[in-house]
Structures are given as structure tokens and as C-alpha cells.
Coordinates of C-alpha atoms in Angstrom, one line a residue:
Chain C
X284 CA -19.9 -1.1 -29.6
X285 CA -19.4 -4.6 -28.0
X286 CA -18.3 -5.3 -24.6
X287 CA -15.6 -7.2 -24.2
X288 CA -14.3 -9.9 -22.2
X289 CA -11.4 -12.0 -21.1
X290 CA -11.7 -15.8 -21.4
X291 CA -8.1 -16.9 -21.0
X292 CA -5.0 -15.6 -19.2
X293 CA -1.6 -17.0 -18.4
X294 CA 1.5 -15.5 -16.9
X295 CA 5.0 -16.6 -15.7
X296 CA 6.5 -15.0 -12.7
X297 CA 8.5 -15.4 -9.9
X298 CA 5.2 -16.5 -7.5
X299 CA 4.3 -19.8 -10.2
X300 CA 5.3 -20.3 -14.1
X301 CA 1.3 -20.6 -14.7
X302 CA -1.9 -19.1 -13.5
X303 CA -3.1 -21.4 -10.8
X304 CA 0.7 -21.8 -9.1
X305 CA 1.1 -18.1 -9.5
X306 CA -2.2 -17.2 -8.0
X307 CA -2.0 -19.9 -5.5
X308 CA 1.6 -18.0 -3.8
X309 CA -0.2 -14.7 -4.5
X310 CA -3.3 -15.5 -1.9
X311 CA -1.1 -17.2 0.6
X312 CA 0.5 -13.5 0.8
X313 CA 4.2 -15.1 0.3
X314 CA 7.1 -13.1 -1.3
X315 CA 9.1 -14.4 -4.3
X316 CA 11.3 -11.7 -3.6
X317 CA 14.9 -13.3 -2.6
X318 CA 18.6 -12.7 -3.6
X319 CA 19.4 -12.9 -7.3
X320 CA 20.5 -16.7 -8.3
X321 CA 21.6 -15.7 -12.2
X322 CA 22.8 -12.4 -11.4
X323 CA 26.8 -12.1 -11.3
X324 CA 26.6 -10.1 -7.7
X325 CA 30.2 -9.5 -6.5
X326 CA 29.6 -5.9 -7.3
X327 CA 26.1 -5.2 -6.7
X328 CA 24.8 -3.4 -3.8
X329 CA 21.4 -4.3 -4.4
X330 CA 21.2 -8.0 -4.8
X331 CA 17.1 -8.7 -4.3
X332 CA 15.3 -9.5 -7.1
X333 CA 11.8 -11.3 -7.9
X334 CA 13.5 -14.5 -10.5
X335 CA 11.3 -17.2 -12.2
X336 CA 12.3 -20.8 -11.0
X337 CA 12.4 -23.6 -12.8
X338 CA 11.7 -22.2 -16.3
X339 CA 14.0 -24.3 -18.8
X340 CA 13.7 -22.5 -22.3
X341 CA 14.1 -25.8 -24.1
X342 CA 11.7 -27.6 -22.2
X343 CA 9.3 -25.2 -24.2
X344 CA 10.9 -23.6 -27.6
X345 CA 12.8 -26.6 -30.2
X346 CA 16.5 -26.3 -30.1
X347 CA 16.2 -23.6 -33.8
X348 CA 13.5 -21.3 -32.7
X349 CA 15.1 -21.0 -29.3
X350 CA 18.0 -19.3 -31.4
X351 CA 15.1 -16.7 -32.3
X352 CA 13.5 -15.6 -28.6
X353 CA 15.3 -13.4 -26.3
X354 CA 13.6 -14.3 -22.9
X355 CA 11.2 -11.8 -22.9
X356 CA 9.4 -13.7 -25.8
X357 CA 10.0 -16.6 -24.7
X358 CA 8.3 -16.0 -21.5
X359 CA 5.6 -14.0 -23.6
X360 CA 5.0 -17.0 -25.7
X361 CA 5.0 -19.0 -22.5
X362 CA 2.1 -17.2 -21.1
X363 CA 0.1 -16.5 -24.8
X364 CA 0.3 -20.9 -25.3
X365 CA -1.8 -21.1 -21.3
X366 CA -4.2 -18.0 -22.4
X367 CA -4.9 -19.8 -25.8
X368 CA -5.4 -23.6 -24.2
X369 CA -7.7 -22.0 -21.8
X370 CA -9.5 -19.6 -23.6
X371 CA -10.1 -23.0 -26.0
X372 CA -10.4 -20.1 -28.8
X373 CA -9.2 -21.2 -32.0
X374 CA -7.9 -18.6 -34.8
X375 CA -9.2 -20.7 -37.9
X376 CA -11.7 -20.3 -40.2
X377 CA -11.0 -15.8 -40.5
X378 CA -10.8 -15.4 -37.2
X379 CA -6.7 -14.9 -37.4
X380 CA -7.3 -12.1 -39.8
X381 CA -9.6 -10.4 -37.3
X382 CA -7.5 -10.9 -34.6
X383 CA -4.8 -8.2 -32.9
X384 CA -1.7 -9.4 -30.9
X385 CA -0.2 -6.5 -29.0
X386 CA 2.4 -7.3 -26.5
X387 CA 3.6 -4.3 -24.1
X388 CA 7.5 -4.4 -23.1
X389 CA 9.0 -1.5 -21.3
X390 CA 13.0 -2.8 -22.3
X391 CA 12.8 -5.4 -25.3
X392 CA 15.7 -7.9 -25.5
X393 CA 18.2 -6.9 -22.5
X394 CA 19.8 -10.0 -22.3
X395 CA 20.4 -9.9 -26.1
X396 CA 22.0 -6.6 -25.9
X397 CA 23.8 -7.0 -23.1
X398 CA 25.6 -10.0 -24.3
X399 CA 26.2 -8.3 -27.7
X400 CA 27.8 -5.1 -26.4
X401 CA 29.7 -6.9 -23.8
X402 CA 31.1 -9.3 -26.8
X403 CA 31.8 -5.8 -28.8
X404 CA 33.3 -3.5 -26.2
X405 CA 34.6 -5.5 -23.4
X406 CA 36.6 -2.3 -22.7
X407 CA 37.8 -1.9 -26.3
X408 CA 39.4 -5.6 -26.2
X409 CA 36.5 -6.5 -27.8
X410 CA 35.2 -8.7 -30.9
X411 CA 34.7 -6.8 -34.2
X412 CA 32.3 -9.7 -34.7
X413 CA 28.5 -9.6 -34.0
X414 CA 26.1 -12.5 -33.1
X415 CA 24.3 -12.5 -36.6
X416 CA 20.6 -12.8 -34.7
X417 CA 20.3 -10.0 -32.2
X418 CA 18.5 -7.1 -34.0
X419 CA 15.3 -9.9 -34.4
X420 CA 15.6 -11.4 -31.0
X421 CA 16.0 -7.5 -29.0
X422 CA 13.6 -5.6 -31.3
X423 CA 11.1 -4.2 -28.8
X424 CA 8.4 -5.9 -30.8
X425 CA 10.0 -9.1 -31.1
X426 CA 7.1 -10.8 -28.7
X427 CA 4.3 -9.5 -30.7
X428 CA 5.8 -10.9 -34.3
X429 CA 6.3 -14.4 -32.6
X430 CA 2.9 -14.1 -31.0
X431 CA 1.4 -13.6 -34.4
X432 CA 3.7 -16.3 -36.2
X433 CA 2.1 -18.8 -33.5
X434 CA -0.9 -18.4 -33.8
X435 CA -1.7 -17.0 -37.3
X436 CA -2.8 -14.1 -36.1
X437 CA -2.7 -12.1 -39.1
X438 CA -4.6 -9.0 -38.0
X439 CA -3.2 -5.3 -36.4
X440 CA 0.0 -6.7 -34.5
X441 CA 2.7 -4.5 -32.4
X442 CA 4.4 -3.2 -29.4
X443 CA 3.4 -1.1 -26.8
X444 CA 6.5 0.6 -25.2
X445 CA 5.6 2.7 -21.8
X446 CA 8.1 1.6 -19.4
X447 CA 6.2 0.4 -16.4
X448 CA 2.6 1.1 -18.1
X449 CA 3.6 -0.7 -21.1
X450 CA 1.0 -3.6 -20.5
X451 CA -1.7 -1.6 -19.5
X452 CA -1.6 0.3 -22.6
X453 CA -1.3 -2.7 -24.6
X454 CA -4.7 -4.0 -22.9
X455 CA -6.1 -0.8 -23.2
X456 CA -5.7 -0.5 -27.1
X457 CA -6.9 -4.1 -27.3
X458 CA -9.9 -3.6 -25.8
X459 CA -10.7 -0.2 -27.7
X460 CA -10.2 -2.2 -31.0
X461 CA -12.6 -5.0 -30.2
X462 CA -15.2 -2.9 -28.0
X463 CA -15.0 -1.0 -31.6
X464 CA -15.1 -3.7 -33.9
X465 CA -11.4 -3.1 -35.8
X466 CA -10.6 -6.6 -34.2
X467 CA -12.7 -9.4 -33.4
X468 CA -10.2 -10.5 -30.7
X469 CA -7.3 -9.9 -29.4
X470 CA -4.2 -11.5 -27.6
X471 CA -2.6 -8.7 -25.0
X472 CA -0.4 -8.6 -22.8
X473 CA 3.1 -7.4 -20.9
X474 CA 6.6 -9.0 -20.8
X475 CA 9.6 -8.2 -19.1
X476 CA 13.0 -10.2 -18.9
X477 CA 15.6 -7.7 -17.5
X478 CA 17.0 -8.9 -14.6
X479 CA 21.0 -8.1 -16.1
X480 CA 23.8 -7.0 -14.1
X481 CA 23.7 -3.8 -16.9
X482 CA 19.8 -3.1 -15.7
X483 CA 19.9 -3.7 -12.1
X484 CA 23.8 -1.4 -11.7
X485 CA 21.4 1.2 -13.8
X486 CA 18.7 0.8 -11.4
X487 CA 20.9 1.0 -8.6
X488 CA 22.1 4.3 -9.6
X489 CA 18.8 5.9 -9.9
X490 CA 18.3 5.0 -6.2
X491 CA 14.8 3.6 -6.0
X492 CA 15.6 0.4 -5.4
X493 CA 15.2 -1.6 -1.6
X494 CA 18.3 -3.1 -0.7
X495 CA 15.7 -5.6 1.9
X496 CA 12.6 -6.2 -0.1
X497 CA 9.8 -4.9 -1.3
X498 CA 7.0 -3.6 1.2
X499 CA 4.3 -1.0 -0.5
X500 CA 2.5 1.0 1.2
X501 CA 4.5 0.5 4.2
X502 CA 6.4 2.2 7.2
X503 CA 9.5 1.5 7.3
X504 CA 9.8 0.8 2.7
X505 CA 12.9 1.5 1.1
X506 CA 12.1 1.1 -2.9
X507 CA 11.2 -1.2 -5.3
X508 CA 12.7 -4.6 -6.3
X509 CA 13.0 -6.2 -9.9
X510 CA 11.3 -8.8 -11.0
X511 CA 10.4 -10.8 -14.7
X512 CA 7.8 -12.3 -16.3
X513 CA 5.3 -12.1 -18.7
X514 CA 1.0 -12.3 -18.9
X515 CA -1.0 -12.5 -21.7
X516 CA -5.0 -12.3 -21.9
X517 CA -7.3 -13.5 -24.7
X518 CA -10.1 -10.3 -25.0
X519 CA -13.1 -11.3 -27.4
X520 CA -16.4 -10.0 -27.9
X521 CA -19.0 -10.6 -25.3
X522 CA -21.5 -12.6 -27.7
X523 CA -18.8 -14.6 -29.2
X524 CA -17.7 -15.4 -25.8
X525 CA -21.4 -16.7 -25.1
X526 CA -22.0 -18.2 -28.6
X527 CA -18.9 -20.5 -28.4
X528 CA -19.5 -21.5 -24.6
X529 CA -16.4 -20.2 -23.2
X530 CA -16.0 -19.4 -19.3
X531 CA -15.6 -16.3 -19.5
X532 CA -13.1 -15.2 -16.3
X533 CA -14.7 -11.4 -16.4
X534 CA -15.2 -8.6 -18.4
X535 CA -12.6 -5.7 -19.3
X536 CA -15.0 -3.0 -18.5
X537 CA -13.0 0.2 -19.3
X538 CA -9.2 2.0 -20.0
X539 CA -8.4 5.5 -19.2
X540 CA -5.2 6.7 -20.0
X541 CA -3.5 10.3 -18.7
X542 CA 0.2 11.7 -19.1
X543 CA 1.5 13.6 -16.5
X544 CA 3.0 16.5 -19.0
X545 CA 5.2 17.1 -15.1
X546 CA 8.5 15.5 -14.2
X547 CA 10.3 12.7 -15.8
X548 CA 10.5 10.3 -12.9
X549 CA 8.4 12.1 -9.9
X550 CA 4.4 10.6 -10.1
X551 CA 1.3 12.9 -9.9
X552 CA -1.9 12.6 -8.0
X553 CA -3.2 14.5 -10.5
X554 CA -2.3 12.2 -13.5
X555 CA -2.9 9.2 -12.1
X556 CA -6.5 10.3 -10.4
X557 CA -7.5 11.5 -13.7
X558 CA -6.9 8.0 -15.7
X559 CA -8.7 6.2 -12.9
X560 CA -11.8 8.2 -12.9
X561 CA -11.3 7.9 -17.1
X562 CA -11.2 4.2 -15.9
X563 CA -14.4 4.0 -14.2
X564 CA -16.1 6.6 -16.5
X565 CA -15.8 4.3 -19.8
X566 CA -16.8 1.4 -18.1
X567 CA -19.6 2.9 -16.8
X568 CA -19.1 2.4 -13.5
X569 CA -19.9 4.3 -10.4
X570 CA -16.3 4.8 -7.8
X571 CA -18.9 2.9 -5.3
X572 CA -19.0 -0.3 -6.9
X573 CA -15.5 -0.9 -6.9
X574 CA -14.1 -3.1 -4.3
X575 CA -10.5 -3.5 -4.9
X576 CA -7.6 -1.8 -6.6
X577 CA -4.7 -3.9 -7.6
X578 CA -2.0 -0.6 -6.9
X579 CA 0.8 0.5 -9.0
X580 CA 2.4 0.3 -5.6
X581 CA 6.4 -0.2 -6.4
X582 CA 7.0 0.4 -2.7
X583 CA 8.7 3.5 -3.1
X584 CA 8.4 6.7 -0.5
X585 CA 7.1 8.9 -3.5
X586 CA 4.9 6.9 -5.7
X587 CA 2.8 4.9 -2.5
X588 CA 1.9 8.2 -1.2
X589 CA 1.5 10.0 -4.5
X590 CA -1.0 6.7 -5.4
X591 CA -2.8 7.0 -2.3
X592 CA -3.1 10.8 -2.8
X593 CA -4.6 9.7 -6.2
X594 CA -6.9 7.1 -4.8
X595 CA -8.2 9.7 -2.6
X596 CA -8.8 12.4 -5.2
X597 CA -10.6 9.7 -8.1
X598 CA -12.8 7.9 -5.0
X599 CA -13.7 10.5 -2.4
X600 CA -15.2 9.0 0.4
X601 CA -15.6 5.7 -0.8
X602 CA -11.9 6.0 -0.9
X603 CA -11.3 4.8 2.5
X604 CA -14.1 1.7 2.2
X605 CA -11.8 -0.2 -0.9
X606 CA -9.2 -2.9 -0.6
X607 CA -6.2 -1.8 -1.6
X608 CA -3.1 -4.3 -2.5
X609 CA 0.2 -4.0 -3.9
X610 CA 0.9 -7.5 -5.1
X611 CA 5.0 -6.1 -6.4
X612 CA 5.7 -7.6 -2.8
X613 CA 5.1 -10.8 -4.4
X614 CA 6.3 -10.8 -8.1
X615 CA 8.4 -7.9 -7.8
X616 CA 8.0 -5.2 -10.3
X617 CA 7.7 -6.2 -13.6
X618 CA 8.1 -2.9 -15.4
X619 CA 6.4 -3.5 -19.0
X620 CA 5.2 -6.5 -17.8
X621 CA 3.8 -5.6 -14.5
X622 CA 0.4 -4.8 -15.6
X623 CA -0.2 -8.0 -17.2
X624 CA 0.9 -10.3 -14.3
X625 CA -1.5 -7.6 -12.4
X626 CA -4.3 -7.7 -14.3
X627 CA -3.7 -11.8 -14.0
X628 CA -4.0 -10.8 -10.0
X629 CA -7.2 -8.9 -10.5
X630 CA -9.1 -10.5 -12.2
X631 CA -8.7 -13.6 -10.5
X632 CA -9.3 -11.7 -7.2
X633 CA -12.7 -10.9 -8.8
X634 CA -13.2 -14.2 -10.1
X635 CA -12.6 -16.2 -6.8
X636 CA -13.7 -13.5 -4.3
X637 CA -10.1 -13.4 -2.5
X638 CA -8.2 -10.3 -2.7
X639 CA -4.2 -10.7 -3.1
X640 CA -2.4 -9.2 -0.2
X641 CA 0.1 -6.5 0.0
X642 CA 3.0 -8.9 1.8
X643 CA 5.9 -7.4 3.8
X644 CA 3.9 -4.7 4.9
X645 CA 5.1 -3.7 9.1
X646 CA 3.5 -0.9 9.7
X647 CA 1.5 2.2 8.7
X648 CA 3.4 5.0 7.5
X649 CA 0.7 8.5 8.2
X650 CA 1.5 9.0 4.1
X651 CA -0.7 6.0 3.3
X652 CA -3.7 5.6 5.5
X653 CA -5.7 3.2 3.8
X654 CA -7.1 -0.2 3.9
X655 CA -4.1 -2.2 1.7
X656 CA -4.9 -5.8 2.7
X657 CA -1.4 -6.3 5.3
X658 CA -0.1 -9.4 4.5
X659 CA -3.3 -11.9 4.6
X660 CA -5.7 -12.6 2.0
X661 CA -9.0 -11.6 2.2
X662 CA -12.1 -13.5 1.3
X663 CA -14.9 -10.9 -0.1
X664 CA -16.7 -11.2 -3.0
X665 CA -16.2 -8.0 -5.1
X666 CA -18.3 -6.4 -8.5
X667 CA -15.4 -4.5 -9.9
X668 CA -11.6 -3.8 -9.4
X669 CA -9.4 -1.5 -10.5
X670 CA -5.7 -3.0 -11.7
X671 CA -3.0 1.0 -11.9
X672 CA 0.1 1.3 -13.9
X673 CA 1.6 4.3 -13.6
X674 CA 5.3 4.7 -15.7
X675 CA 8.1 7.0 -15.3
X676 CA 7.5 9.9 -17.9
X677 CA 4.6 10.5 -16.1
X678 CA 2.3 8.1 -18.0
X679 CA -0.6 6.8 -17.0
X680 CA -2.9 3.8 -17.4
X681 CA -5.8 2.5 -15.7
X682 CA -8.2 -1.0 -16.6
X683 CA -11.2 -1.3 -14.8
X684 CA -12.4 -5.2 -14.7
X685 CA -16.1 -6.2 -14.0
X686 CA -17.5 -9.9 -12.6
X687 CA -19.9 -11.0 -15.2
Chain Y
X1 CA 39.2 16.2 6.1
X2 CA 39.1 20.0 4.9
X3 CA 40.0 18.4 1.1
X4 CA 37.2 16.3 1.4
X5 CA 34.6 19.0 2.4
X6 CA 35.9 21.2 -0.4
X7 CA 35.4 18.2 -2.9
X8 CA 31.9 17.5 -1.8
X9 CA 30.6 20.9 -2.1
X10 CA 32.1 21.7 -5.3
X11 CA 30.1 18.5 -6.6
X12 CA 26.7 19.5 -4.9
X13 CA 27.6 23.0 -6.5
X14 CA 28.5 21.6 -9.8
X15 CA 25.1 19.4 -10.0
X16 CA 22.7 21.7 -8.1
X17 CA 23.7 24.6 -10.0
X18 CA 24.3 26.6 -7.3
X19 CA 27.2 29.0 -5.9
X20 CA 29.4 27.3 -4.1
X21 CA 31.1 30.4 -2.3
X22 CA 27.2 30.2 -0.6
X23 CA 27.6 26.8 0.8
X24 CA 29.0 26.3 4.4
X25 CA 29.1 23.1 6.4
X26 CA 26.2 24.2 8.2
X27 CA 23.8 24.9 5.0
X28 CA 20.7 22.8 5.3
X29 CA 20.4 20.4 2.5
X30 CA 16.3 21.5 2.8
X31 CA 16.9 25.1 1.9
X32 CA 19.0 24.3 -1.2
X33 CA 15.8 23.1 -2.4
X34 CA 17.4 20.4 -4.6
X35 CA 15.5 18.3 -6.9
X36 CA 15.5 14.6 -7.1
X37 CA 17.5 14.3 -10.4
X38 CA 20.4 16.9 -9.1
X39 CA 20.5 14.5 -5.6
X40 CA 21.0 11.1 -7.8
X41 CA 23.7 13.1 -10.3
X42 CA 25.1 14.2 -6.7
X43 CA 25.4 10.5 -5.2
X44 CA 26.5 9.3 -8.4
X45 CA 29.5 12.1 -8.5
X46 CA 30.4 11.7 -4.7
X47 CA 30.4 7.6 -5.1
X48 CA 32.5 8.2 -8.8
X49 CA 35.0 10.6 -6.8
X50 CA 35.6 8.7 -3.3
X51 CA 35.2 5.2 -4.7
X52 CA 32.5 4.4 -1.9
X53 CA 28.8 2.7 -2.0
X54 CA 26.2 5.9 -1.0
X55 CA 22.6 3.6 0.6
X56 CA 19.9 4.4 -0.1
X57 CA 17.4 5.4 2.3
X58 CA 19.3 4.3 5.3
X59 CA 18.5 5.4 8.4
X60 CA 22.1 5.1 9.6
X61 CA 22.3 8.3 7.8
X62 CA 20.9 11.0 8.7
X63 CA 21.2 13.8 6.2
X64 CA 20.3 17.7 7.2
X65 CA 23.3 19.8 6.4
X66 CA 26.2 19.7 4.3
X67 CA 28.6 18.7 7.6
X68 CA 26.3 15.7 7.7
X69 CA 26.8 14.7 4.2
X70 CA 30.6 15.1 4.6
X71 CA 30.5 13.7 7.9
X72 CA 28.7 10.3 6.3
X73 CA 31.4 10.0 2.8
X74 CA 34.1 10.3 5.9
X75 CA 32.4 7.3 7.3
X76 CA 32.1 5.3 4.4
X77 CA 36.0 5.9 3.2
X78 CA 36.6 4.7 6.8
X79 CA 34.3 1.8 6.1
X80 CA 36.1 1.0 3.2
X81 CA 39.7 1.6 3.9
X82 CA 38.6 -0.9 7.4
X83 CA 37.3 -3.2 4.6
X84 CA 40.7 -3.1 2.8
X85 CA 43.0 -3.6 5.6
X86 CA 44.6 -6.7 5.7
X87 CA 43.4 -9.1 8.7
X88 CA 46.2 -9.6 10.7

């Protein structure tokens, strides 16, 4: 077994389009939640949503390949290109061949299939034409394939598909195959690029969305709010890490996984306790040394209290001594991508010794009576976090993150 | 009024799988014990039948019997019809 660790992430989100800009919004505890910009609205009730700024696709991708990426690659590639560059890792001389590329996505490419089926039906006044490229550019494994192609990464390459876990369990396989040895590294991460009038009228209707913003944890929270974006992390063993004289950011530690085998949309404290302590338990680490836990928190009435109900079950006592944050009220939730700009959030919080805030928090609801960080950063250095991601279809998964 | 009372609790009946001959305006929505998929199939139905935006989780709102419920789509076609007036 080898441990593993992560010497290069990147991400795009709402909060910054790279690492430092992104973590930079994230300590100063301010909200990239605002009305939608790209969003036709006129008939939308809920018109919040966490957008990237300033992201021009052909500042990036040339003019042919653009023709190829459906944004959620796009912004996969985005954050795979900083990872890479900072990681300084290169893929030549065999190390492609041993390397995985696993990319979780909860939705694929929405804005492909959107525009397809609107050009097809458009209430039976349609075109009998489609665009010729959009199976390749929606395929829910679209942004692992380009992954691979960039970076001739030849080695185990797919997608992960868990809705709002699907990062987490992309991480989580990543790390079982080069603690194991199946791959000498890995490139893992989340995307997400479903901000559609189609998706948000569908998340509308399932009524867990805020019509205000997004405050976890909070009295006074009425849902969750969208948001896009993508993170990628390069995972390699420990003593290549060393040998090569990278910085390594921290270690992933340990993955537990857990499905509820309950209700289709309803959480469980039962579920979601079980793949923390799974967490903790694989990386060999006692609930007492943890110091922060970077929630699922989507800032709706049943999962914050469920999670805190969870929190309480996996940590006991020690429960009420972590630092809890939610940092959705910043990025927005970023459904298969959430845990990737998440685990971006954590392990810098470990790295730097700040925890990220939960923003727009007002005021305690009795539901959630822990310590979840209102609204300010905190400096305190930290050994261990925790980073939850805990999907509709009761499915559950939990990274635990160690400072090295 | 009376149309509109019938309407909504032939929906809740409908998606709730319950008897609707049991439902009166005074049922509490707590003792029907229904679950949170039947409530979003019941919004959906009442905003698909009365052409009117349910919130969600407003407080403006306060839901506890089936009068309530009827009471609040009353004040939301009122809302709307206000919305549609012409502005003289």
C-alpha cells in the first residue's frame, strides 16, 4: 500500500476561475451567489444562481476543439491544465500508461442537450436535423476522454456519475487505485455546467431551491442555490511525490463510501455517519484529530439538520469541539462537481491554517447547534479535515485529508 | 370558492392516495402524514391546474389544514388576476 498525496489542484467557480482567486473570495467569507446573467429569466421564479465570470471559452480551447467541449469539459480541462502546471508532474517516460483520469459529473453535457432538443422539438415545429457533434460533447464521460487526450494519460480513464457525490467518488476510486498500486497517479476530479433554463425550471419544481440565497446551517434558510464549475486534483504516491521534489499540498488520507438503501431524495444520519467514520477509519485517524469538516451543507431544512445529526453520531463528543463550514454559500452547489471545488476548499484550509466560512449565515436554527464558522474566516491551524458529499439516492461519500 | 376547494382536494386525494370523501377543510395537513414526494406532485398539480407560482418555504404562508392551503391558491389567483389587470 502507498499513501497518497495531492500535489496540484485547480478549479473554476463562481468565487475565482483559479485556485488562489477562488480561495482568496472563499476566506474573505463573500458570496458569489447573485441573479443569473446567462439565464433567460422572464419565467423563472428562482433566479439566484452561483455563475463563473469572465470565463471566455476561446481564450482557452482553439476555435476546432472548442466545437468538441460542452462546458462542463471545458471547465474540467480548465481546472486539470492549473492542477498539472502546479503539480509540475509530467506524464512522459511510462508514466501516462500508469496514470488514471477519472472525472465525476452528476449531469454531463446539459447545455448540449438542451440546445439539441430545443432545435428538435420546439413544440413539434421543430428541425428534423441534428447538430452532427452532440452525443461526443454530452456523453457523461466526455471530460474524462479529453482529460486523457491532453495529457496522454493512457491508463484506467472514466466517469463517475453520483449526482451531487459524483466527485467524491471519483477521488475516492483515485486514491484506492494508487494507495493500491493499479495506478501510479491519478488526475480526479468533479465538473458541473448546468446552469440551463431546462435544469433550474426542474429544480424549481422539486422545491429545494432558495428563492434569496444560500445560508447553511442557518435560521431563517430556504434551499439550495445552483452553481458551476469544475476541480481537478493530481493524486500520486507519497515517495514519488518526495523523490521528484514536489510541494506536496497534503495527503488524501482516506474514502468511505455508504448508500442509504432509504428514500430517493430524503438524507440519513445514518448513511452519512457511517461513510464518515469509514472516512476516518481508512485513514487511520482518530474523530479527535480532526479539526474541520468542509459540510455537504446545500442549505436545505432537511439535509443541514440531517448532516449535523450525522456529525454528531460519527464524532460524539468531539462533535461539538470541530469547525464546521458550508462553503455552497460561496460557490453555490456544484452538484457532481461540488466535491471537487470542496475538496479545493479543504485542503487549502489545511494547508494555510484558515478555515473557509459558512457566509450568509443570521442566526442559529435549535436543528443545527454546532460550531459552523458564521460568516468570518478563522485562523487555526488544523491536522485533518473532513470534505462530505452526500447525493440524492441516498449516496454517500466522505474524503478525509491529512497536513503532511 | 366552493369549486376551488373541491379541485384542491381532489388533487391532494389523487397524489396522496387518500379518500377524498375523508378530507374536510379543517383536516390537518400533519395527520395526512404526507410524504415529501406526494407534497411536490401536489404543488406541481395545484400550480399546473390554477396557473399560479406555489413559494417555497415562505413564511407568508402558513400551512396547517386544508382551508389554509385553499385559502393561500385563493390568494395567489388574486395575486395574479391583480397582476393581470390593466393599469388604469
Amino acid at each position: 500500500m502507498h499513501r497518497v498525496v495531492i500535489t496540484g489542484l485547480g478549479c473554476i467557480a463562481a468565487p475565482g476561475n483559479d485556485v488562489a482567486s477562488f480561495w482568496s473570495t472563499l476566506k474573505s467569507g463573500t458570496s458569489a451567489i447573485g441573479p443569473t446573467t446567462t439565464v433567460p429569466h422572464e419565467k423563472l421564479n428562482i433566479r439566484v444562481v452561483a455563475e463563473i465570470k469572465d470565463f471566455d471559452p476561446a481564450q482557452h480551447f482553439e476555435e476546432k476543439k472548442l466545437l468538441l467541449l460542452d462546458r462542463f469539459s471545458q471547465l474540467a480541462l480548465v481546472a486539470a491544465r492549473q492542477a498539472v502546471k502546479a503539480s509540475g508532474i509530467k506524464f512522459d517516460g511510462g508514466l501516462g500508461a500508469e496514470t488514471a483520469a477519472i472525472v465525476g459529473t452528476g449531469a454531463g453535457g446539459m447545455n448540449t442537450l438542451e440546445e439539441a432538443y430545443g432545435r428538435l422539438f420546439n413544440n413539434g415545429t421543430g428541425s428534423s436535423r441534428q447538430v452532427p457533434l452532440t452525443i461526443p460533447r454530452m456523453m457523461i464521460s466526455a471530460a474524462a476522454s479529453h482529460l486523457s487526450m491532453e495529457f496522454g494519460i493512457t491508463g484506467p480513464c472514466f466517469a463517475t456519475s453520483s449526482a451531487c457525490s459524483s466527485a467524491n467518488h471519483a477521488f475516492g476510486d483515485a486514491y484506492w487505485m494508487v494507495k493500491s498500486g493499479r495506478a501510479r497517479a491519478a488526475l480526479a476530479g468533479g465538473t458541473e455546467a448546468c446552469l440551463t433554463y431546462g435544469t433550474l425550471k426542474a429544480w424549481e419544481a422539486i422545491r429545494v431551491m432558495a428563492p434569496d440565497t444560500c445560508r447553511p446551517f442557518s435560521g431563517g434558510r430556504k434551499g439550495m442555490v445552483l452553481g458551476e464549475g469544475a476541480g481537478v486534483a493530481v493524486l500520486e504516491r507519497y515517495e514519488d511525490a518526495k523523490a521528484r521534489g514536489a510541494d506536496i499540498i497534503c495527503e488524501l488520507a482516506g474514502f468511505g463510501m455508504t448508500a442509504d438503501a432509504g428514500d430517493i431524495v430524503m438524507p440519513s444520519d445514518v448513511g452519512a455517519s457511517g461513510a464518515m467514520a469509514m472516512a476516518l477509519k481508512d485513514a487511520g485517524l482518530d474523530p479527535s484529530e480532526i479539526g474541520y469538516i468542509n459540510a455537504h451543507g446545500t442549505g436545505t431544512l432537511a439535509n443541514d439538520s440531517t448532516e449535523t445529526k450525522a456529525i454528531k453520531r460519527a464524532f460524539g463528543d468531539h462533535a461539538s469541539k470541530l469547525m464546521i463550514s458550508s462553503t455552497k454559500s460561496m460557490h453555490g452547489h456544484v452538484l457532481g462537481g461540488a466535491g471537487a471545488v470542496e475538496l479545493v476548499a479543504a485542503a487549502m484550509a489545511l494547508k494555510d491554517g484558515v478555515i473557509p466560512p459558512t457566509a450568509n449565515y443570521q442566526r442559529p436554527d435549535p436543528a443545527c447547534d454546532l460550531d459552523y464558522v458564521p460568516n468570518e474566516a478563522r485562523q487555526a491551524p488544523i491536522r485533518a479535515a473532513l470534505s462530505n458529499s452526500f447525493a440524492f439516492g441516498g449516496l454517500n461519500a466522505v474524503l478525509a485529508l491529512r497536513r503532511l | 370558492m366552493a369549486d376551488i376547494a373541491d379541485r384542491i382536494v381532489e388533487i391532494i386525494a389523487k397524489e396522496a392516495k387518500l379518500d377524498a370523501s375523508k378530507l374536510t377543510l379543517d383536516t390537518r395537513l400533519e395527520e395526512l402524514k404526507i410524504e415529501s414526494l406526494d407534497l411536490v406532485q401536489i404543488l406541481f398539480a395545484i400550480e399546473d391546474e390554477f396557473d399560479v407560482y406555489v413559494p417555497y418555504n415562505d413564511e407568508a404562508y402558513k400551512l396547517e389544514t386544508l382551508r389554509d392551503v385553499v385559502d393561500g391558491v385563493n390568494r395567489l389567483i388574486a395575486e395574479k388576476q391583480g397582476e393581470a389587470a390593466p393599469k388604469s
